[in-house]
Amino acid sequence: MAATTTAIALTLSSFTLRSTSPSKTFSFSKPSKPISLRRTFRPLSLTPQAKPSDIDTSFFDDVNPEEDIVFDPPTPPEGFTPPPSFDEGPEETEDEIAAAYEELYGPAYSGVSVLGNDVYVMDSKVKKSSAFGKVKKEKVRDGFEERVVQVRRVTKVVKGGKQLHFRAIVVVGDKQGQVGVGVGKAKEVIGAVQKSAVNARRNIIAIPMTKYLTFPHRSEGDYGAAKVMLRPAAPGTGVIAGGAVRIVLEMAGVENALGKQLGSKNALNNARATVVAVQKMKQFREVAQERGIPMEELWK
């Protein structure tokens, strides 16, 4: 690099520039030092650097650190009225505090509503946010009890692989003649149970029963490959059935009945076959009304 720089310098020293007019001639003298083509740049600092002489500490010259500093606030202007203290206001009653609490967070754990709301009737679609910001759904209090019949893991084969879900079968009933069977799928077990409970409430049916809490007559029902046979029983017999049939009858409030699964052992199909068999049943008064005869003539 040094040899190249020296060669360039010698070339420039012997270079003569002549213009078109013969009276003007320019010549470059030989440099005393070799010319360097490198340029050095000074780094730019964006942060201002303060010097010790720029700091003004004259304010602390007259301050004694051992002396007690007295707080001397400015005098208030004329006509200034200080605000009342928080503790000087009128005390709130317990009913006012409970009403304010219920307006913000709902009824208290005592179950007594100060604002006159019904704490036992709640909409299942109302969503409330928890302390962590997650949305959770309150449990419905509509008089129906829920019982999970089966929870299975199911997979769906797609182009990218397999999708894992859970399928839940839930039976809801009030044990007073109303029952429903529902099924739901979700990626979590809790979500699947909630979906199936909502689906079961949409499929509520009424079961005809006698005063002995049994069926009025025999009935059979089938759904798919499942077939269910139902028979009335004498008082004190109990529910003699198994699997999903027993759960459906217990949630409906039947106390004396006989049930038998004759076909497939699939829980969902047997539960729906039980519903089909129950829907075929009729009360004696309904049959007499359809025939147009009094109930006494049904057994003649």
mmCIF file of C-alpha atoms in Angstrom:
data_model
loop_
_atom_site.group_PDB
_atom_site.id
_atom_site.type_symbol
_atom_site.label_atom_id
_atom_site.label_comp_id
_atom_site.label_asym_id
_atom_site.label_seq_id
_atom_site.Cartn_x
_atom_site.Cartn_y
_atom_site.Cartn_z
ATOM 1 C CA MET A 1 0.000 0.000 0.000
ATOM 2 C CA ALA A 2 2.848 2.388 0.815
ATOM 3 C CA ALA A 3 4.499 1.681 -2.565
ATOM 4 C CA THR A 4 1.232 2.440 -4.374
ATOM 5 C CA THR A 5 0.809 5.708 -2.466
ATOM 6 C CA THR A 6 4.375 6.773 -3.319
ATOM 7 C CA ALA A 7 3.870 5.972 -7.019
ATOM 8 C CA ILE A 8 0.694 8.073 -7.111
ATOM 9 C CA ALA A 9 2.519 10.960 -5.422
ATOM 10 C CA LEU A 10 5.360 10.854 -7.970
ATOM 11 C CA THR A 11 2.913 10.773 -10.844
ATOM 12 C CA LEU A 12 1.064 13.832 -9.509
ATOM 13 C CA SER A 13 4.328 15.708 -8.986
ATOM 14 C CA SER A 14 5.326 15.355 -12.604
ATOM 15 C CA PHE A 15 1.877 16.074 -13.929
ATOM 16 C CA THR A 16 1.434 19.396 -15.778
ATOM 17 C CA LEU A 17 -1.906 20.753 -16.712
ATOM 18 C CA ARG A 18 -2.014 22.896 -19.803
ATOM 19 C CA SER A 19 -5.030 24.725 -21.036
ATOM 20 C CA THR A 20 -6.030 25.383 -24.634
ATOM 21 C CA SER A 21 -4.664 28.929 -24.467
ATOM 22 C CA PRO A 22 -0.839 28.987 -24.721
ATOM 23 C CA SER A 23 -0.457 31.760 -22.109
ATOM 24 C CA LYS A 24 -1.695 29.697 -19.072
ATOM 25 C CA THR A 25 0.253 26.774 -17.643
ATOM 26 C CA PHE A 26 -0.359 25.024 -14.297
ATOM 27 C CA SER A 27 2.138 22.781 -12.572
ATOM 28 C CA PHE A 28 2.015 20.833 -9.261
ATOM 29 C CA SER A 29 4.974 20.893 -6.945
ATOM 30 C CA LYS A 30 6.406 17.743 -5.430
ATOM 31 C CA PRO A 31 4.745 17.051 -2.063
ATOM 32 C CA SER A 32 6.977 16.886 0.964
ATOM 33 C CA LYS A 33 4.893 14.079 2.564
ATOM 34 C CA PRO A 34 3.263 11.143 0.834
ATOM 35 C CA ILE A 35 -0.493 11.588 0.245
ATOM 36 C CA SER A 36 -2.721 9.136 2.126
ATOM 37 C CA LEU A 37 -6.056 8.124 0.642
ATOM 38 C CA ARG A 38 -7.445 6.989 3.996
ATOM 39 C CA ARG A 39 -9.842 9.272 5.856
ATOM 40 C CA THR A 40 -10.346 9.137 9.588
ATOM 41 C CA PHE A 41 -13.719 10.002 11.123
ATOM 42 C CA ARG A 42 -14.243 10.967 14.712
ATOM 43 C CA PRO A 43 -16.955 8.990 16.461
ATOM 44 C CA LEU A 44 -20.110 10.983 17.134
ATOM 45 C CA SER A 45 -21.559 10.745 20.630
ATOM 46 C CA LEU A 46 -25.316 11.251 20.880
ATOM 47 C CA THR A 47 -25.283 11.305 24.695
ATOM 48 C CA PRO A 48 -24.252 14.666 26.109
ATOM 49 C CA GLN A 49 -21.442 14.325 28.586
ATOM 50 C CA ALA A 50 -21.515 16.742 31.484
ATOM 51 C CA LYS A 51 -18.340 18.142 32.892
ATOM 52 C CA PRO A 52 -17.740 18.596 36.617
ATOM 53 C CA SER A 53 -17.719 22.338 36.127
ATOM 54 C CA ASP A 54 -21.238 22.298 34.612
ATOM 55 C CA ILE A 55 -22.907 20.936 37.787
ATOM 56 C CA ASP A 56 -24.209 23.682 40.045
ATOM 57 C CA THR A 57 -23.985 22.676 43.710
ATOM 58 C CA SER A 58 -24.247 26.140 45.203
ATOM 59 C CA PHE A 59 -27.767 25.358 46.503
ATOM 60 C CA PHE A 60 -26.404 22.873 49.060
ATOM 61 C CA ASP A 61 -23.761 25.232 50.405
ATOM 62 C CA ASP A 62 -26.203 26.830 52.871
ATOM 63 C CA VAL A 63 -27.978 23.572 53.882
ATOM 64 C CA ASN A 64 -27.087 21.923 57.152
ATOM 65 C CA PRO A 65 -27.829 18.165 56.953
ATOM 66 C CA GLU A 66 -28.136 17.903 60.749
ATOM 67 C CA GLU A 67 -30.723 20.670 61.008
ATOM 68 C CA ASP A 68 -34.454 19.743 61.206
ATOM 69 C CA ILE A 69 -36.405 20.996 58.197
ATOM 70 C CA VAL A 70 -39.763 22.540 59.103
ATOM 71 C CA PHE A 71 -42.593 22.105 56.594
ATOM 72 C CA ASP A 72 -44.011 25.541 55.839
ATOM 73 C CA PRO A 73 -46.886 25.223 53.324
ATOM 74 C CA PRO A 74 -48.138 28.306 51.521
ATOM 75 C CA THR A 75 -51.081 30.151 52.981
ATOM 76 C CA PRO A 76 -54.433 29.204 51.386
ATOM 77 C CA PRO A 77 -56.214 31.884 49.381
ATOM 78 C CA GLU A 78 -59.198 33.773 50.704
ATOM 79 C CA GLY A 79 -62.505 31.907 50.645
ATOM 80 C CA PHE A 80 -60.849 28.477 50.506
ATOM 81 C CA THR A 81 -62.978 25.696 52.043
ATOM 82 C CA PRO A 82 -61.134 22.470 52.872
ATOM 83 C CA PRO A 83 -62.846 19.277 51.639
ATOM 84 C CA PRO A 84 -64.554 17.092 54.246
ATOM 85 C CA SER A 85 -62.639 14.144 55.593
ATOM 86 C CA PHE A 86 -63.519 10.611 54.478
ATOM 87 C CA ASP A 87 -64.375 9.536 58.025
ATOM 88 C CA GLU A 88 -66.542 12.549 58.777
ATOM 89 C CA GLY A 89 -69.359 11.561 56.356
ATOM 90 C CA PRO A 90 -72.552 9.769 57.441
ATOM 91 C CA GLU A 91 -72.109 6.085 58.148
ATOM 92 C CA GLU A 92 -73.653 3.670 55.628
ATOM 93 C CA THR A 93 -76.112 1.081 56.837
ATOM 94 C CA GLU A 94 -75.618 -2.639 56.339
ATOM 95 C CA ASP A 95 -78.371 -2.739 53.706
ATOM 96 C CA GLU A 96 -76.681 0.006 51.683
ATOM 97 C CA ILE A 97 -73.360 -1.835 51.833
ATOM 98 C CA ALA A 98 -75.016 -5.138 50.826
ATOM 99 C CA ALA A 99 -76.851 -3.423 47.941
ATOM 100 C CA ALA A 100 -73.623 -1.883 46.664
ATOM 101 C CA TYR A 101 -71.851 -5.239 46.939
ATOM 102 C CA GLU A 102 -74.664 -7.053 45.095
ATOM 103 C CA GLU A 103 -74.688 -4.446 42.332
ATOM 104 C CA LEU A 104 -70.992 -5.048 41.698
ATOM 105 C CA TYR A 105 -70.486 -8.760 42.403
ATOM 106 C CA GLY A 106 -73.970 -10.321 42.601
ATOM 107 C CA PRO A 107 -75.779 -11.844 45.596
ATOM 108 C CA ALA A 108 -73.713 -12.784 48.615
ATOM 109 C CA TYR A 109 -73.178 -16.348 49.833
ATOM 110 C CA SER A 110 -76.147 -16.046 52.199
ATOM 111 C CA GLY A 111 -78.487 -16.344 49.196
ATOM 112 C CA VAL A 112 -80.501 -13.265 50.210
ATOM 113 C CA SER A 113 -80.931 -10.636 47.521
ATOM 114 C CA VAL A 114 -81.179 -7.037 48.720
ATOM 115 C CA LEU A 115 -82.100 -5.716 45.263
ATOM 116 C CA GLY A 116 -84.944 -8.211 44.822
ATOM 117 C CA ASN A 117 -83.215 -10.494 42.285
ATOM 118 C CA ASP A 118 -84.036 -14.183 42.145
ATOM 119 C CA VAL A 119 -80.848 -15.977 43.114
ATOM 120 C CA TYR A 120 -82.151 -19.403 42.065
ATOM 121 C CA VAL A 121 -82.965 -18.536 38.441
ATOM 122 C CA MET A 122 -79.892 -17.807 36.351
ATOM 123 C CA ASP A 123 -79.373 -17.624 32.606
ATOM 124 C CA SER A 124 -76.902 -20.207 31.337
ATOM 125 C CA LYS A 125 -75.723 -17.830 28.622
ATOM 126 C CA VAL A 126 -74.608 -15.135 31.069
ATOM 127 C CA LYS A 127 -70.816 -15.012 31.187
ATOM 128 C CA LYS A 128 -68.817 -13.579 34.046
ATOM 129 C CA SER A 129 -65.094 -12.915 34.152
ATOM 130 C CA SER A 130 -62.991 -14.337 36.946
ATOM 131 C CA ALA A 131 -60.129 -12.652 38.753
ATOM 132 C CA PHE A 132 -57.607 -13.751 36.112
ATOM 133 C CA GLY A 133 -59.605 -12.341 33.186
ATOM 134 C CA LYS A 134 -60.812 -15.721 31.951
ATOM 135 C CA VAL A 135 -64.438 -16.045 30.998
ATOM 136 C CA LYS A 136 -66.271 -18.665 32.978
ATOM 137 C CA LYS A 137 -69.897 -19.719 32.849
ATOM 138 C CA GLU A 138 -71.978 -19.967 35.983
ATOM 139 C CA LYS A 139 -73.708 -23.265 36.712
ATOM 140 C CA VAL A 140 -77.379 -23.250 35.855
ATOM 141 C CA ARG A 141 -79.805 -23.572 38.753
ATOM 142 C CA ASP A 142 -83.007 -24.581 37.016
ATOM 143 C CA GLY A 143 -83.927 -27.605 39.129
ATOM 144 C CA PHE A 144 -82.284 -30.195 36.849
ATOM 145 C CA GLU A 145 -79.557 -32.500 38.052
ATOM 146 C CA GLU A 146 -76.750 -33.643 35.782
ATOM 147 C CA ARG A 147 -75.066 -37.022 35.616
ATOM 148 C CA VAL A 148 -72.246 -37.954 33.284
ATOM 149 C CA VAL A 149 -72.820 -41.297 31.569
ATOM 150 C CA GLN A 150 -69.607 -41.574 29.582
ATOM 151 C CA VAL A 151 -66.542 -39.578 28.568
ATOM 152 C CA ARG A 152 -64.526 -40.927 25.660
ATOM 153 C CA ARG A 153 -61.510 -39.690 23.756
ATOM 154 C CA VAL A 154 -62.155 -39.438 20.045
ATOM 155 C CA THR A 155 -59.831 -38.502 17.192
ATOM 156 C CA LYS A 156 -60.470 -36.977 13.808
ATOM 157 C CA VAL A 157 -58.004 -37.711 11.027
ATOM 158 C CA VAL A 158 -57.246 -34.632 8.936
ATOM 159 C CA LYS A 159 -54.616 -33.747 6.367
ATOM 160 C CA GLY A 160 -52.093 -32.562 8.935
ATOM 161 C CA GLY A 161 -52.579 -35.472 11.353
ATOM 162 C CA LYS A 162 -55.061 -36.355 14.084
ATOM 163 C CA GLN A 163 -57.199 -33.949 16.129
ATOM 164 C CA LEU A 164 -57.871 -35.094 19.686
ATOM 165 C CA HIS A 165 -61.253 -34.306 21.262
ATOM 166 C CA PHE A 166 -63.408 -35.569 24.116
ATOM 167 C CA ARG A 167 -67.027 -36.702 23.775
ATOM 168 C CA ALA A 168 -69.276 -36.600 26.827
ATOM 169 C CA ILE A 169 -72.760 -38.075 27.323
ATOM 170 C CA VAL A 170 -74.821 -36.358 30.025
ATOM 171 C CA VAL A 171 -78.326 -37.085 31.302
ATOM 172 C CA VAL A 172 -80.255 -34.290 33.038
ATOM 173 C CA GLY A 173 -83.505 -34.654 34.947
ATOM 174 C CA ASP A 174 -85.547 -33.173 37.756
ATOM 175 C CA LYS A 175 -86.614 -36.603 39.179
ATOM 176 C CA GLN A 176 -90.228 -35.548 38.699
ATOM 177 C CA GLY A 177 -90.919 -37.006 35.274
ATOM 178 C CA GLN A 178 -88.654 -34.891 33.039
ATOM 179 C CA VAL A 179 -85.394 -36.151 31.567
ATOM 180 C CA GLY A 180 -83.101 -35.380 28.627
ATOM 181 C CA VAL A 181 -80.062 -36.976 26.975
ATOM 182 C CA GLY A 182 -77.334 -34.861 25.394
ATOM 183 C CA VAL A 183 -73.929 -35.314 23.797
ATOM 184 C CA GLY A 184 -71.138 -32.821 23.170
ATOM 185 C CA LYS A 185 -67.530 -32.698 21.967
ATOM 186 C CA ALA A 186 -64.716 -30.341 22.926
ATOM 187 C CA LYS A 187 -60.952 -30.260 23.273
ATOM 188 C CA GLU A 188 -61.299 -30.407 27.062
ATOM 189 C CA VAL A 189 -63.423 -32.631 29.273
ATOM 190 C CA ILE A 190 -65.064 -29.717 31.086
ATOM 191 C CA GLY A 191 -66.095 -28.074 27.836
ATOM 192 C CA ALA A 192 -67.510 -31.340 26.519
ATOM 193 C CA VAL A 193 -69.591 -31.866 29.660
ATOM 194 C CA GLN A 194 -70.942 -28.324 29.511
ATOM 195 C CA LYS A 195 -71.906 -28.658 25.848
ATOM 196 C CA SER A 196 -73.627 -31.987 26.434
ATOM 197 C CA ALA A 197 -75.549 -30.579 29.412
ATOM 198 C CA VAL A 198 -76.831 -27.713 27.274
ATOM 199 C CA ASN A 199 -77.773 -30.176 24.527
ATOM 200 C CA ALA A 200 -79.605 -32.372 27.033
ATOM 201 C CA ARG A 201 -81.674 -29.420 28.288
ATOM 202 C CA ARG A 202 -82.807 -28.788 24.726
ATOM 203 C CA ASN A 203 -84.147 -32.365 24.466
ATOM 204 C CA ILE A 204 -86.254 -32.598 27.625
ATOM 205 C CA ILE A 205 -89.169 -35.046 27.483
ATOM 206 C CA ALA A 206 -91.901 -35.978 29.966
ATOM 207 C CA ILE A 207 -92.230 -39.575 31.186
ATOM 208 C CA PRO A 208 -95.727 -40.881 32.050
ATOM 209 C CA MET A 209 -95.796 -42.490 35.500
ATOM 210 C CA THR A 210 -98.396 -43.849 37.864
ATOM 211 C CA LYS A 211 -98.812 -42.958 41.524
ATOM 212 C CA TYR A 212 -96.455 -45.822 42.393
ATOM 213 C CA LEU A 213 -93.688 -44.148 40.358
ATOM 214 C CA THR A 214 -93.585 -46.824 37.684
ATOM 215 C CA PHE A 215 -94.594 -47.138 34.029
ATOM 216 C CA PRO A 216 -98.245 -47.476 33.053
ATOM 217 C CA HIS A 217 -97.524 -50.375 30.651
ATOM 218 C CA ARG A 218 -94.789 -52.209 28.776
ATOM 219 C CA SER A 219 -92.782 -50.598 26.026
ATOM 220 C CA GLU A 220 -89.844 -51.266 23.736
ATOM 221 C CA GLY A 221 -87.642 -48.868 21.838
ATOM 222 C CA ASP A 222 -84.679 -49.102 19.515
ATOM 223 C CA TYR A 223 -82.112 -46.629 18.288
ATOM 224 C CA GLY A 224 -79.533 -47.818 15.795
ATOM 225 C CA ALA A 225 -78.417 -51.290 16.818
ATOM 226 C CA ALA A 226 -79.525 -50.827 20.440
ATOM 227 C CA LYS A 227 -82.850 -52.169 21.671
ATOM 228 C CA VAL A 228 -84.291 -51.551 25.140
ATOM 229 C CA MET A 229 -87.204 -53.273 26.860
ATOM 230 C CA LEU A 230 -89.038 -51.528 29.749
ATOM 231 C CA ARG A 231 -91.546 -53.141 32.116
ATOM 232 C CA PRO A 232 -93.529 -51.751 35.086
ATOM 233 C CA ALA A 233 -92.803 -53.167 38.533
ATOM 234 C CA ALA A 234 -94.572 -53.463 41.870
ATOM 235 C CA PRO A 235 -93.884 -50.947 44.665
ATOM 236 C CA GLY A 236 -90.656 -51.709 46.488
ATOM 237 C CA THR A 237 -89.002 -53.403 43.535
ATOM 238 C CA GLY A 238 -86.635 -50.556 42.677
ATOM 239 C CA VAL A 239 -84.950 -49.887 39.377
ATOM 240 C CA ILE A 240 -83.585 -53.147 38.008
ATOM 241 C CA ALA A 241 -81.590 -52.072 34.979
ATOM 242 C CA GLY A 242 -78.018 -51.435 34.034
ATOM 243 C CA GLY A 243 -75.853 -49.029 32.125
ATOM 244 C CA ALA A 244 -77.339 -45.942 30.545
ATOM 245 C CA VAL A 245 -80.917 -47.264 30.985
ATOM 246 C CA ARG A 246 -80.631 -47.135 34.757
ATOM 247 C CA ILE A 247 -79.234 -43.596 34.738
ATOM 248 C CA VAL A 248 -82.036 -42.306 32.494
ATOM 249 C CA LEU A 249 -84.741 -43.894 34.686
ATOM 250 C CA GLU A 250 -83.212 -42.625 37.932
ATOM 251 C CA MET A 251 -82.845 -39.063 36.641
ATOM 252 C CA ALA A 252 -86.483 -39.172 35.504
ATOM 253 C CA GLY A 253 -87.684 -40.106 38.993
ATOM 254 C CA VAL A 254 -88.773 -43.693 38.270
ATOM 255 C CA GLU A 255 -88.436 -45.806 41.432
ATOM 256 C CA ASN A 256 -89.936 -49.146 40.362
ATOM 257 C CA ALA A 257 -89.173 -50.474 36.898
ATOM 258 C CA LEU A 258 -87.498 -53.265 34.982
ATOM 259 C CA GLY A 259 -85.160 -52.570 32.070
ATOM 260 C CA LYS A 260 -83.118 -54.724 29.740
ATOM 261 C CA GLN A 261 -80.633 -53.990 26.972
ATOM 262 C CA LEU A 262 -81.258 -56.442 24.137
ATOM 263 C CA GLY A 263 -78.973 -55.167 21.386
ATOM 264 C CA SER A 264 -75.813 -53.133 21.263
ATOM 265 C CA LYS A 265 -73.984 -52.098 24.433
ATOM 266 C CA ASN A 266 -73.300 -48.574 23.155
ATOM 267 C CA ALA A 267 -74.131 -46.154 25.973
ATOM 268 C CA LEU A 268 -75.388 -43.317 23.766
ATOM 269 C CA ASN A 269 -77.624 -45.538 21.641
ATOM 270 C CA ASN A 270 -79.064 -47.282 24.705
ATOM 271 C CA ALA A 271 -79.839 -43.971 26.374
ATOM 272 C CA ARG A 272 -81.618 -42.718 23.268
ATOM 273 C CA ALA A 273 -83.414 -46.057 22.854
ATOM 274 C CA THR A 274 -84.725 -45.641 26.411
ATOM 275 C CA VAL A 275 -86.051 -42.210 25.477
ATOM 276 C CA VAL A 276 -87.758 -43.683 22.385
ATOM 277 C CA ALA A 277 -89.375 -46.429 24.493
ATOM 278 C CA VAL A 278 -90.619 -43.904 27.034
ATOM 279 C CA GLN A 279 -92.123 -41.682 24.340
ATOM 280 C CA LYS A 280 -94.297 -44.593 23.170
ATOM 281 C CA MET A 281 -95.993 -44.810 26.571
ATOM 282 C CA LYS A 282 -99.373 -43.204 27.278
ATOM 283 C CA GLN A 283 -101.418 -42.616 30.365
ATOM 284 C CA PHE A 284 -104.749 -44.435 30.759
ATOM 285 C CA ARG A 285 -106.703 -41.193 30.642
ATOM 286 C CA GLU A 286 -105.064 -40.275 27.336
ATOM 287 C CA VAL A 287 -106.102 -43.611 25.787
ATOM 288 C CA ALA A 288 -109.645 -43.252 27.115
ATOM 289 C CA GLN A 289 -109.863 -39.720 25.752
ATOM 290 C CA GLU A 290 -108.658 -40.853 22.327
ATOM 291 C CA ARG A 291 -111.231 -43.655 22.241
ATOM 292 C CA GLY A 292 -113.986 -41.439 23.621
ATOM 293 C CA ILE A 293 -114.905 -43.778 26.471
ATOM 294 C CA PRO A 294 -114.654 -43.480 30.270
ATOM 295 C CA MET A 295 -111.606 -44.963 31.966
ATOM 296 C CA GLU A 296 -113.705 -47.672 33.690
ATOM 297 C CA GLU A 297 -114.441 -49.310 30.343
ATOM 298 C CA LEU A 298 -110.779 -49.763 29.432
ATOM 299 C CA TRP A 299 -110.523 -53.004 31.452
ATOM 300 C CA LYS A 300 -113.817 -54.549 30.261
#
